[in-house]
mmCIF file of C-alpha atoms in Angstrom:
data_model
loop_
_atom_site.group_PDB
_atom_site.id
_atom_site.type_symbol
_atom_site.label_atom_id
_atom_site.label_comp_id
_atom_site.label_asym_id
_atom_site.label_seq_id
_atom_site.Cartn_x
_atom_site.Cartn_y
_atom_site.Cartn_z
ATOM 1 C CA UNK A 1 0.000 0.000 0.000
ATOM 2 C CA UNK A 2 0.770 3.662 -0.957
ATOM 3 C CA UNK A 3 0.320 6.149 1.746
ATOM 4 C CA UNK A 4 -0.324 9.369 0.443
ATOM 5 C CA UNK A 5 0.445 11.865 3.109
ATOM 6 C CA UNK A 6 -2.215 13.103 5.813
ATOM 7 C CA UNK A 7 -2.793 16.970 4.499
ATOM 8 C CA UNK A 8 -2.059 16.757 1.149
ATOM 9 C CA UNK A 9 -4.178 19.570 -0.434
ATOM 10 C CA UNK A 10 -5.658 19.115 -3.575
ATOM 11 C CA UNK A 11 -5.766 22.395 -4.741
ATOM 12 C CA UNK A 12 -4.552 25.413 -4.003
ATOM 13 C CA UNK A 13 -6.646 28.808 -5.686
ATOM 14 C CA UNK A 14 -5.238 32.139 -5.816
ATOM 15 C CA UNK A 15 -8.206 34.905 -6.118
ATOM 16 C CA UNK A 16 -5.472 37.759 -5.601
ATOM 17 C CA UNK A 17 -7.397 39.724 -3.023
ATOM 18 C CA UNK A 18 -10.014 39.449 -0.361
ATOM 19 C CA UNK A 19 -10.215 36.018 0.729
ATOM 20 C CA UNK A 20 -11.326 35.566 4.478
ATOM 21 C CA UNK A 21 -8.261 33.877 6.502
ATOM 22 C CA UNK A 22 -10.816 32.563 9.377
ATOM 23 C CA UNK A 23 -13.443 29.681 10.380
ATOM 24 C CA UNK A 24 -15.916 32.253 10.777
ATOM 25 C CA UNK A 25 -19.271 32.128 8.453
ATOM 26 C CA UNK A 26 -18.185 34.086 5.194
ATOM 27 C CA UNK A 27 -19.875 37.150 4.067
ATOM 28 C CA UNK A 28 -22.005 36.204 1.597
ATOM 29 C CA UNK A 29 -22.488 32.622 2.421
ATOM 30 C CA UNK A 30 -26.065 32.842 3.462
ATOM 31 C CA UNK A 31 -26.998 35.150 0.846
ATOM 32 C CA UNK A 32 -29.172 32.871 -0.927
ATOM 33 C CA UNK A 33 -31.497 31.917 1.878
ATOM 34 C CA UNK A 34 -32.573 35.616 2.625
ATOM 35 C CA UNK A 35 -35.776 36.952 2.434
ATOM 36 C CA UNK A 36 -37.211 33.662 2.105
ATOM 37 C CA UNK A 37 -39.612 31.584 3.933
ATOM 38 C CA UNK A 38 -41.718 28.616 4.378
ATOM 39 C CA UNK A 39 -40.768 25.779 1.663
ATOM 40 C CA UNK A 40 -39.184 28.401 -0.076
ATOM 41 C CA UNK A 41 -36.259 28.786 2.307
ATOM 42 C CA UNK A 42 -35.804 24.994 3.075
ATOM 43 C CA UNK A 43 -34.961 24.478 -0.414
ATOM 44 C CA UNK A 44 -32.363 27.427 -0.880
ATOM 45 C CA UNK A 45 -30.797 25.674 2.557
ATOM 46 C CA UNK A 46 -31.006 22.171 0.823
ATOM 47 C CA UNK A 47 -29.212 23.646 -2.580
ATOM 48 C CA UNK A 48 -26.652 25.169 -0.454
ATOM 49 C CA UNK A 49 -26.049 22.249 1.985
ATOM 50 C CA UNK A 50 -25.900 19.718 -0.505
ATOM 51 C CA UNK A 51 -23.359 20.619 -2.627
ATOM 52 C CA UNK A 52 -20.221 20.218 -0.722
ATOM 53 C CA UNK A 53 -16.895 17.787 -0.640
ATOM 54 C CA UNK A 54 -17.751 14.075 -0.697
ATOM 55 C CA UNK A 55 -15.139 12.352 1.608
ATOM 56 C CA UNK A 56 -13.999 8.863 1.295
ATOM 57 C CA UNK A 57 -15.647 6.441 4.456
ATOM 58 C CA UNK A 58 -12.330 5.115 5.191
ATOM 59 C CA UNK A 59 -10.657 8.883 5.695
ATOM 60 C CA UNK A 60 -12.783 9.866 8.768
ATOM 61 C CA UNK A 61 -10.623 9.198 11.355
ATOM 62 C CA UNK A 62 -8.298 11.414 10.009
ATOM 63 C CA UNK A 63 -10.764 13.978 10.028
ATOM 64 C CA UNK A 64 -12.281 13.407 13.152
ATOM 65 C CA UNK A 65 -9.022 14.859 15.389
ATOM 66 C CA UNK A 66 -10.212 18.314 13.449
ATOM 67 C CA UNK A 67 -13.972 17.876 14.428
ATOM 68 C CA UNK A 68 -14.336 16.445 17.524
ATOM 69 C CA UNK A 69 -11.346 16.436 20.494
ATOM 70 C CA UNK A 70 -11.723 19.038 23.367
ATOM 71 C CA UNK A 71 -10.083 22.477 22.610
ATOM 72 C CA UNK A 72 -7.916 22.108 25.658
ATOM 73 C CA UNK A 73 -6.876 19.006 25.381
ATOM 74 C CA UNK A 74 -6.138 18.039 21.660
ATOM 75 C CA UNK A 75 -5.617 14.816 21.793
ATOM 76 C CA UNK A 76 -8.559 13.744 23.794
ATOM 77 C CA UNK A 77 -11.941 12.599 21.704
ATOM 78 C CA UNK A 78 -14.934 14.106 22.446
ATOM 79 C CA UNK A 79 -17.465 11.866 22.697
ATOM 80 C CA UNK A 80 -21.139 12.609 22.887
ATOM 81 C CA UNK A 81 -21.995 9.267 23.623
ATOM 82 C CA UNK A 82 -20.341 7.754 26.936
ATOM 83 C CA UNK A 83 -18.102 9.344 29.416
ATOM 84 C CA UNK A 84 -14.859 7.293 29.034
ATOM 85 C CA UNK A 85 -12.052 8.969 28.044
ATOM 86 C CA UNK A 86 -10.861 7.853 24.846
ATOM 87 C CA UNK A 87 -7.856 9.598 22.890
ATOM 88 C CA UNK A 88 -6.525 10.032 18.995
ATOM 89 C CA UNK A 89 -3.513 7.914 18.414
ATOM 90 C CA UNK A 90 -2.675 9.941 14.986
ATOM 91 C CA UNK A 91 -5.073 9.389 12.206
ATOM 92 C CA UNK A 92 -6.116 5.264 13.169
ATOM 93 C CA UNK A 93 -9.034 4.412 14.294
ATOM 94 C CA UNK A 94 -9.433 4.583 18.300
ATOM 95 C CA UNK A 95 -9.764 1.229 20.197
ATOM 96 C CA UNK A 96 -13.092 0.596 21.760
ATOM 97 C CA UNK A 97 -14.851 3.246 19.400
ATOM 98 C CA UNK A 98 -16.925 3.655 15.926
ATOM 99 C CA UNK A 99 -17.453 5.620 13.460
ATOM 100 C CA UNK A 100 -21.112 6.402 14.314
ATOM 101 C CA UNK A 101 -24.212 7.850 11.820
ATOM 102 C CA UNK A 102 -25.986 9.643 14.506
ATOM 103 C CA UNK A 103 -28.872 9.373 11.656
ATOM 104 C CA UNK A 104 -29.107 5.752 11.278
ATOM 105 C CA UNK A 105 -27.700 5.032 7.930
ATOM 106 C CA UNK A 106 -30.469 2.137 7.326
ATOM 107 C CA UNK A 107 -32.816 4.828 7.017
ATOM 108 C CA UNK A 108 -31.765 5.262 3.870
ATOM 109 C CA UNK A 109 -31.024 1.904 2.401
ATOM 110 C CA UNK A 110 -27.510 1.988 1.393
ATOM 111 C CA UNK A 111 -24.036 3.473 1.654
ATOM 112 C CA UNK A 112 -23.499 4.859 -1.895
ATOM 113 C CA UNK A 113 -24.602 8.446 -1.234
ATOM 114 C CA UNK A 114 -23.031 11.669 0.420
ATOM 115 C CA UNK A 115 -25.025 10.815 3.979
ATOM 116 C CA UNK A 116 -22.586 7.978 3.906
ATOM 117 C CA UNK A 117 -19.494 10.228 4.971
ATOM 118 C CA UNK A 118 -20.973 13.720 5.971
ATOM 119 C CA UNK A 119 -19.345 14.566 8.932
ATOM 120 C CA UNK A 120 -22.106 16.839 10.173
ATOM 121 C CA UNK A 121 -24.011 13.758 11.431
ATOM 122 C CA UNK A 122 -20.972 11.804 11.933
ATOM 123 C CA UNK A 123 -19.208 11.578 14.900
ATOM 124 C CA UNK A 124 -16.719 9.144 17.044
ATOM 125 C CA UNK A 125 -18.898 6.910 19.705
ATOM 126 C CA UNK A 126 -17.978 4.715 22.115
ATOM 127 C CA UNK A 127 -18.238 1.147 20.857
ATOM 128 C CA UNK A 128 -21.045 -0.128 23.782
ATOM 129 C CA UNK A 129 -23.021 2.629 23.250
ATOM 130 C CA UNK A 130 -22.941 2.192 19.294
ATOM 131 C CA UNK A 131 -24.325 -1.131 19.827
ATOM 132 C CA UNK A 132 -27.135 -0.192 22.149
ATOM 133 C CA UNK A 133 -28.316 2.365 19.958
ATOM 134 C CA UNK A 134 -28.989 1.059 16.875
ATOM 135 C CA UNK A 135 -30.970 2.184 14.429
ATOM 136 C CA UNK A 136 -33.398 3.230 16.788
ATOM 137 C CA UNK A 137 -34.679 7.258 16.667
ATOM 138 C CA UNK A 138 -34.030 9.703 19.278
ATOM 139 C CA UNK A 139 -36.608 9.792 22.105
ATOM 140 C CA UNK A 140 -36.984 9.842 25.705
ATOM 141 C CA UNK A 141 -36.840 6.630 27.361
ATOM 142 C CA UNK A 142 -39.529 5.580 29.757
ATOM 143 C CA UNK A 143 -38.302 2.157 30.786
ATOM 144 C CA UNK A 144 -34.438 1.546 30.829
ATOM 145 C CA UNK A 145 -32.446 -0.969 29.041
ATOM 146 C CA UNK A 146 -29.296 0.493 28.686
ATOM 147 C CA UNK A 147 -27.858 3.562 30.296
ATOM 148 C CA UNK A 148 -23.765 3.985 30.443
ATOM 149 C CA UNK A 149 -24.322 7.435 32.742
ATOM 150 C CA UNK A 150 -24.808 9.502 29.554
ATOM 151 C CA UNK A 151 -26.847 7.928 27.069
ATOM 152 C CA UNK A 152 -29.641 5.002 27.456
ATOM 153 C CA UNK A 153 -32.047 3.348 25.448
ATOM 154 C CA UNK A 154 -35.736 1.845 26.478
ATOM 155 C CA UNK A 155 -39.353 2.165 25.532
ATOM 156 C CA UNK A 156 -40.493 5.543 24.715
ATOM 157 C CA UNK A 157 -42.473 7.562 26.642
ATOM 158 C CA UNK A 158 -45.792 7.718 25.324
ATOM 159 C CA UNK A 159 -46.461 9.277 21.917
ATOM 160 C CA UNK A 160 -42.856 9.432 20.639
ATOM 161 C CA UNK A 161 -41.255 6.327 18.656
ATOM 162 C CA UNK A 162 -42.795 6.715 15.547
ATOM 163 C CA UNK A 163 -43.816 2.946 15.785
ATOM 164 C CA UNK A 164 -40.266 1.791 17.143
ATOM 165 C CA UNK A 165 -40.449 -0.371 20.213
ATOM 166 C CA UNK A 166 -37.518 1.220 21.491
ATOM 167 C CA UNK A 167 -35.350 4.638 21.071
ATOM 168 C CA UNK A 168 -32.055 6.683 21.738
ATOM 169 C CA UNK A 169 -31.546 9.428 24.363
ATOM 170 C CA UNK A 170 -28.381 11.447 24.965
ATOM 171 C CA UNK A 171 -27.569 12.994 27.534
ATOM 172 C CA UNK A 172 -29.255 16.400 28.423
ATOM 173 C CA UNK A 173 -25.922 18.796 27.616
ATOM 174 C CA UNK A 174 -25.765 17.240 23.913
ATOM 175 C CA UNK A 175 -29.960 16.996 23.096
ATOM 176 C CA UNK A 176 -29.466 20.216 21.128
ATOM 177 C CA UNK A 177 -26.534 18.818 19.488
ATOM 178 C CA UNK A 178 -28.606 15.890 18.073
ATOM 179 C CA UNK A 179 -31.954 18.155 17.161
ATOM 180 C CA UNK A 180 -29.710 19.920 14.680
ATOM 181 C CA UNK A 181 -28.046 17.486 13.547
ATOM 182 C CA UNK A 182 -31.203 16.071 12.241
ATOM 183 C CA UNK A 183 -32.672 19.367 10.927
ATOM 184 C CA UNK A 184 -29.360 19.609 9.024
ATOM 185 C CA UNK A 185 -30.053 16.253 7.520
ATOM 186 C CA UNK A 186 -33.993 16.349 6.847
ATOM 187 C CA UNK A 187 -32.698 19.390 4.543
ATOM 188 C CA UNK A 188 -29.578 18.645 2.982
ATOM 189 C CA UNK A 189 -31.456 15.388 2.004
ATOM 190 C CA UNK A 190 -34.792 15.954 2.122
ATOM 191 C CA UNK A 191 -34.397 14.723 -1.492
ATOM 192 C CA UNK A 192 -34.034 11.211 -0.396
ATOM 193 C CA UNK A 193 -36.800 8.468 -0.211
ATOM 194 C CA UNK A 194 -36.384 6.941 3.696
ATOM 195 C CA UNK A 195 -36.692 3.424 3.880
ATOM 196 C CA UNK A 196 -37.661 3.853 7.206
ATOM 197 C CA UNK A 197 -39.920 7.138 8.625
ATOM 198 C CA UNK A 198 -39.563 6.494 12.596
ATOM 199 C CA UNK A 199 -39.080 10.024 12.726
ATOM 200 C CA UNK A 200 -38.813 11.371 8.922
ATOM 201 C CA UNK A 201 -42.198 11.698 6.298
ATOM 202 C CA UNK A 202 -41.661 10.687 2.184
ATOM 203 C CA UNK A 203 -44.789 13.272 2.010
ATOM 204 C CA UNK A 204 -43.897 16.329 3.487
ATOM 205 C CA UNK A 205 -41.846 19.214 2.372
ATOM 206 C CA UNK A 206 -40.942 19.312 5.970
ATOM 207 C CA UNK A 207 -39.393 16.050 6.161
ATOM 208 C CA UNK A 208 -39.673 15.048 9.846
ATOM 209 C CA UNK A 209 -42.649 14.230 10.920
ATOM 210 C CA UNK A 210 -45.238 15.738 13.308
ATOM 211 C CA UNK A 211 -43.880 13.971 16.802
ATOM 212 C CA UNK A 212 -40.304 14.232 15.793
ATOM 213 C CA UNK A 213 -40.312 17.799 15.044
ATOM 214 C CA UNK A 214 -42.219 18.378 18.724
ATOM 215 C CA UNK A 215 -39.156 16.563 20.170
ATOM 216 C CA UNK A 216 -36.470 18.133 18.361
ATOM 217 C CA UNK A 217 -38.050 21.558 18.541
ATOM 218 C CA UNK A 218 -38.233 21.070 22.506
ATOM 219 C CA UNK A 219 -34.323 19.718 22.786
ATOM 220 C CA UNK A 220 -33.163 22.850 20.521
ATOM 221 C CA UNK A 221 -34.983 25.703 22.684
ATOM 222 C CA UNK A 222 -33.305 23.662 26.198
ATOM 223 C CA UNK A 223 -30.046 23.140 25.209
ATOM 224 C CA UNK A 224 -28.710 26.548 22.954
ATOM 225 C CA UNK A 225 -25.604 26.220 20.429
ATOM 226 C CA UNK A 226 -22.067 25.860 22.220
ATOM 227 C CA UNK A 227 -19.338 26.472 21.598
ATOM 228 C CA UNK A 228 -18.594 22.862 21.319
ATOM 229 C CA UNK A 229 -20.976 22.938 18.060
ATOM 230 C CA UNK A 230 -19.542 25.967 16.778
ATOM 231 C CA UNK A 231 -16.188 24.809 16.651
ATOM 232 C CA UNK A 232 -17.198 21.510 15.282
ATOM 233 C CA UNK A 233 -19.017 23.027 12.612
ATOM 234 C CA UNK A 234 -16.061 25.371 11.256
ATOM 235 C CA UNK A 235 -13.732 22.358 11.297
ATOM 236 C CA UNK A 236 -16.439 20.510 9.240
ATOM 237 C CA UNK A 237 -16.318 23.037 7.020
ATOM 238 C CA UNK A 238 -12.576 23.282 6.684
ATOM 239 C CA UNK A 239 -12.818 19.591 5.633
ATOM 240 C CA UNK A 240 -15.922 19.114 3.253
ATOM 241 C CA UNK A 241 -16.695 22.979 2.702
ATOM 242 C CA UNK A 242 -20.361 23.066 3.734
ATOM 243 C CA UNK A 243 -21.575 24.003 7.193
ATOM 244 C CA UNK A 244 -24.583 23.104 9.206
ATOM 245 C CA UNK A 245 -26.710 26.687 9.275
ATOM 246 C CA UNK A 246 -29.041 25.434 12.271
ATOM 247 C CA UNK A 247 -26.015 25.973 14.744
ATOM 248 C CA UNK A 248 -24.758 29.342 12.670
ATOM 249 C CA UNK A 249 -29.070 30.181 12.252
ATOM 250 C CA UNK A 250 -30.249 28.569 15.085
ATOM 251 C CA UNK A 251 -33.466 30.648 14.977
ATOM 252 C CA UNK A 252 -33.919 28.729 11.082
ATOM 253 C CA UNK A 253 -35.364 26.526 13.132
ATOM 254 C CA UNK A 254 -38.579 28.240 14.089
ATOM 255 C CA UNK A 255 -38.993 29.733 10.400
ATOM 256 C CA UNK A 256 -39.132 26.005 8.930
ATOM 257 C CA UNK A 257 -40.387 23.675 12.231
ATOM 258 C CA UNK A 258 -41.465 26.294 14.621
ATOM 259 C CA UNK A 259 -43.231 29.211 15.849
ATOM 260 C CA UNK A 260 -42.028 31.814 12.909
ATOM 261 C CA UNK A 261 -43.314 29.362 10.054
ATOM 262 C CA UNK A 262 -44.335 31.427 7.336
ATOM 263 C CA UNK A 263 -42.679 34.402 8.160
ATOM 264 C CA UNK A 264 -39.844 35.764 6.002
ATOM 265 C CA UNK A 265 -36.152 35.100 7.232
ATOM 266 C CA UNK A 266 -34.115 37.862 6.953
ATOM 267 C CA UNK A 267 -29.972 37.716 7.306
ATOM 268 C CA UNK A 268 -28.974 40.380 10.178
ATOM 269 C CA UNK A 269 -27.043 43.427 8.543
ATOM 270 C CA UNK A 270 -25.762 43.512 4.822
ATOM 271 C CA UNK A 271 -25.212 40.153 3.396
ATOM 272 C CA UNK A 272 -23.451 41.879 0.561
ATOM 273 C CA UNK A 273 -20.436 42.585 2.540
ATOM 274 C CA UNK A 274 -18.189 45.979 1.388
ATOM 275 C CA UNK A 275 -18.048 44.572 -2.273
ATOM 276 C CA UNK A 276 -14.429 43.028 -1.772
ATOM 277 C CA UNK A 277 -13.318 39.775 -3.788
ATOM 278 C CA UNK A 278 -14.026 36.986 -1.246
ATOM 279 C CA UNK A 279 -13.534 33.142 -1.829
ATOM 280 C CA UNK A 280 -16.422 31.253 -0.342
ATOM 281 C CA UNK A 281 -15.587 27.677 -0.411
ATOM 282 C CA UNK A 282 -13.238 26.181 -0.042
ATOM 283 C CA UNK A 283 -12.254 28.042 2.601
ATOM 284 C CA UNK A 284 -8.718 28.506 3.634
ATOM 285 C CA UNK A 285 -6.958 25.792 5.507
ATOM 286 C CA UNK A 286 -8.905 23.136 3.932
ATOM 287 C CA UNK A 287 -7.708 19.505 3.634
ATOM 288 C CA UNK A 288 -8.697 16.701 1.541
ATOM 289 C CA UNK A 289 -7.028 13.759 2.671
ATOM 290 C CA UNK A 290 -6.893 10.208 0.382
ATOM 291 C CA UNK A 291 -5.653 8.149 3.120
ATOM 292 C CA UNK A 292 -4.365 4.808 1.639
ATOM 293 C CA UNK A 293 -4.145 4.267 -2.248
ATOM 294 C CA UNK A 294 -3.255 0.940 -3.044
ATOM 295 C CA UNK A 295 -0.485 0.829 -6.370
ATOM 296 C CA UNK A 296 -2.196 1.346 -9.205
ATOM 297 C CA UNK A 297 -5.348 2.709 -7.747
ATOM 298 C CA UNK A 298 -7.029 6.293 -7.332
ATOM 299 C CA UNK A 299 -9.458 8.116 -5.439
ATOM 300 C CA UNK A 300 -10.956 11.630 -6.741
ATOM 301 C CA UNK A 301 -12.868 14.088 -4.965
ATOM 302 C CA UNK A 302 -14.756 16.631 -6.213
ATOM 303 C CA UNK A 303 -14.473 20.261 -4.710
ATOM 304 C CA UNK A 304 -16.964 23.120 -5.419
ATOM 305 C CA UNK A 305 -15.983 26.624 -5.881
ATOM 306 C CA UNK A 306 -17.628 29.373 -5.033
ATOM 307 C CA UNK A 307 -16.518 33.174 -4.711
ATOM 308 C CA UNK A 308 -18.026 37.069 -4.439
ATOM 309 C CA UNK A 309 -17.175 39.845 -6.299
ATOM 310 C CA UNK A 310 -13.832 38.130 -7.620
ATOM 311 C CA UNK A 311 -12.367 40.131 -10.407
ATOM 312 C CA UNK A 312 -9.562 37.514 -10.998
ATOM 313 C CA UNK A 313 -9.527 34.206 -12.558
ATOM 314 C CA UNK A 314 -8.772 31.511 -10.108
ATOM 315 C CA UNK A 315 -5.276 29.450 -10.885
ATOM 316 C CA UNK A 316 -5.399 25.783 -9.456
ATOM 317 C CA UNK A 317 -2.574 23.726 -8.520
ATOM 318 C CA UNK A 318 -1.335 21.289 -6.411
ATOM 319 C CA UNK A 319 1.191 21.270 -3.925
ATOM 320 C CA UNK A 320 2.859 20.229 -0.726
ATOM 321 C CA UNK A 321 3.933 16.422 0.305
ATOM 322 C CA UNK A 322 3.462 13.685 -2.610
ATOM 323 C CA UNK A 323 1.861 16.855 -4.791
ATOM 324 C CA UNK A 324 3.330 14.980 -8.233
ATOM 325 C CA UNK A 325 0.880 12.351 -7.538
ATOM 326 C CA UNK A 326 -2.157 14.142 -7.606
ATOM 327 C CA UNK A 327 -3.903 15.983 -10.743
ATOM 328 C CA UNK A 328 -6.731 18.566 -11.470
ATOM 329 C CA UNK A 329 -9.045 18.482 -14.068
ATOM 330 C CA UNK A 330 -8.415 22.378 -14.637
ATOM 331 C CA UNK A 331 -5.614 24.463 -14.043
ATOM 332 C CA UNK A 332 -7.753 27.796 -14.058
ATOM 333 C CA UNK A 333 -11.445 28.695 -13.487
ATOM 334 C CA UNK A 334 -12.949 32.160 -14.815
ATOM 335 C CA UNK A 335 -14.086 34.378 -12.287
ATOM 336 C CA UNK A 336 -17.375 34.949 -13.644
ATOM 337 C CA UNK A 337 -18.427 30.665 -13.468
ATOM 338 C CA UNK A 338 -16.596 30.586 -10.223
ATOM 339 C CA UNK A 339 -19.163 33.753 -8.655
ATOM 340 C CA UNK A 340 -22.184 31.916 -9.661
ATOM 341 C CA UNK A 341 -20.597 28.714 -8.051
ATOM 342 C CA UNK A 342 -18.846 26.014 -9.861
ATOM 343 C CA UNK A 343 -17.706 22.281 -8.834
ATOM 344 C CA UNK A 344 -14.072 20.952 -9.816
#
């Protein structure tokens, strides 16, 4: 086996001028949703969700040290679903944990679309826990059958389950966490036809259904975004170049699910930013690693460009580590394709 270098950056654009050198939410990024509402602005969320970096299954746990170890303590994982202490050893996977699809992956039938790898419902689990939960949808549990001190499974309490004989609660501090995890998936895919609906609807524009939304809704208001979250999701970002915009939005939430539905959503201040060139995705210190390529083998990835106001074409190139084994389909992009958004 060839291992091609953790970090090795695909591409490398030069815009010039004015691209942000921070995690924080580019100008501009939202600029699509506003002024919308209802239906309306779940879609312009879906079409801006959806289109981000595909990653490879086997390269998340040399993501995950970027999306989810504790701030002071950057080798430690942080793990929503037990209280063990558990910590990276490099980019392997960690002993006694999984690589866990907080939205059960059967509920779509298969592993051949982006769900499969998208780290926003992805995250690092402790290997017990993994196993009691399932596939079964979030809930709170009436009668125990599992509980590790900060997550449990059991029979609902009465009028949650959507039919399932058992379900999934986390612990209080991470119930937010989960709600918008699952608002960012009923809209990045609300495209996709669920083989099972515990909690999600094939006929509904909303996507989750009526007693999943009441939960999810209720664990959003209690627990707020944290910093935690916010963190997580500009790593995320760094690595796949979308972001979650319930935990950047939270208050999206009420315009699609809750109490402001119907009203029209408007982006504090100006969303067109001072007029500057700005490079939207990827954003700076992004990294698409391959991992392991056997001899002989490849693995592509497809990266979407996006930019404001750029007045320069974009140059591509590659660079850094084993950079003569890796190619681009284009070695420039015109400014014009790349400010109505463009994939590479």
């Amino acid at each position: 086996m060839k291992t091609l270098k953790t970090a090795a950056l695909l591409a490398t654009l030069l815009v010039g001028a004015g691209t942000a050198s921070h995690a924080a939410v580019p100008v501009n990024y939202y600029k699509s949703i506003d002024g919308k509402s209802g239906r309306a602005l779940k879609d312009a969320l879906h079409e801006l969700a959806k289109n981000h970096t595909v990653l490879t299954y086997g390269s998340l746990w040399r993501y995950f040290p970027q999306t989810d170890r504790y701030p002071n303590n950057t080798s430690r994982v942080w793990d929503m679903y037990s209280n063990k202490t558990y910590y990276f050893n490099g980019i392997s996977a960690v002993s006694g944990m999984n690589k866990e699809h907080s939205l059960p992956k059967s509920w779509w039938g298969g592993t051949t679309v982006d769900a499969y790898t998208d780290l926003n419902h992805l995250y690092p689990s402790d290997g017990e826990a993994n196993s009691a939960k399932l596939n079964y949808p979030l809930g709170e549990v009436n009668t125990i059958a599992f509980d590790n001190g900060s997550c449990k499974t059991g029979t609902p309490v009465a009028g949650q389950g959507g039919g399932s004989s058992v379900v999934f609660e986390p612990a209080d501090e991470y119930k937010g966490d989960f709600a918008r995890t699952y608002f960012y998936m009923a809209t990045c895919y609300q495209d996709y036809t669920w083989k099972y609906t515990y909690m999600l609807s094939n006929n509904s524009w909303l996507t989750l259904n009526v007693w999943s939304v009441d939960l999810l809704l209720r664990w959003a208001r209690q627990d707020p975004v944290s910093d935690k979250e916010k963190d997580r999701n500009d790593a995320v970002y760094r690595c796949q170049n979308n972001r979650n915009p319930f935990i950047d939005n939270p208050e999206l939430i009420e315009y699609i699910w809750g109490n402001k539905t119907g009203q029209v959503f408007n982006l504090d201040g100006d969303v067109s930013g001072d007029g500057s060139p700005q490079l939207i995705t990827p954003t700076q210190g992004t990294e698409l690693d391959f991992g392991e390529v056997g001899l002989g083998k490849s693995i592509s990835y497809t990266v979407y460009i996006k930019g404001e106001n750029l007045t320069n074409n974009l140059s591509v190139q590659t660079y850094r580590y084993d950079y003569k084994m890796f190619t681009t389909s284009v070695s420039s992009i015109d400014r014009t394709v790349t400010n109505q958004g463009h994939r590479m």
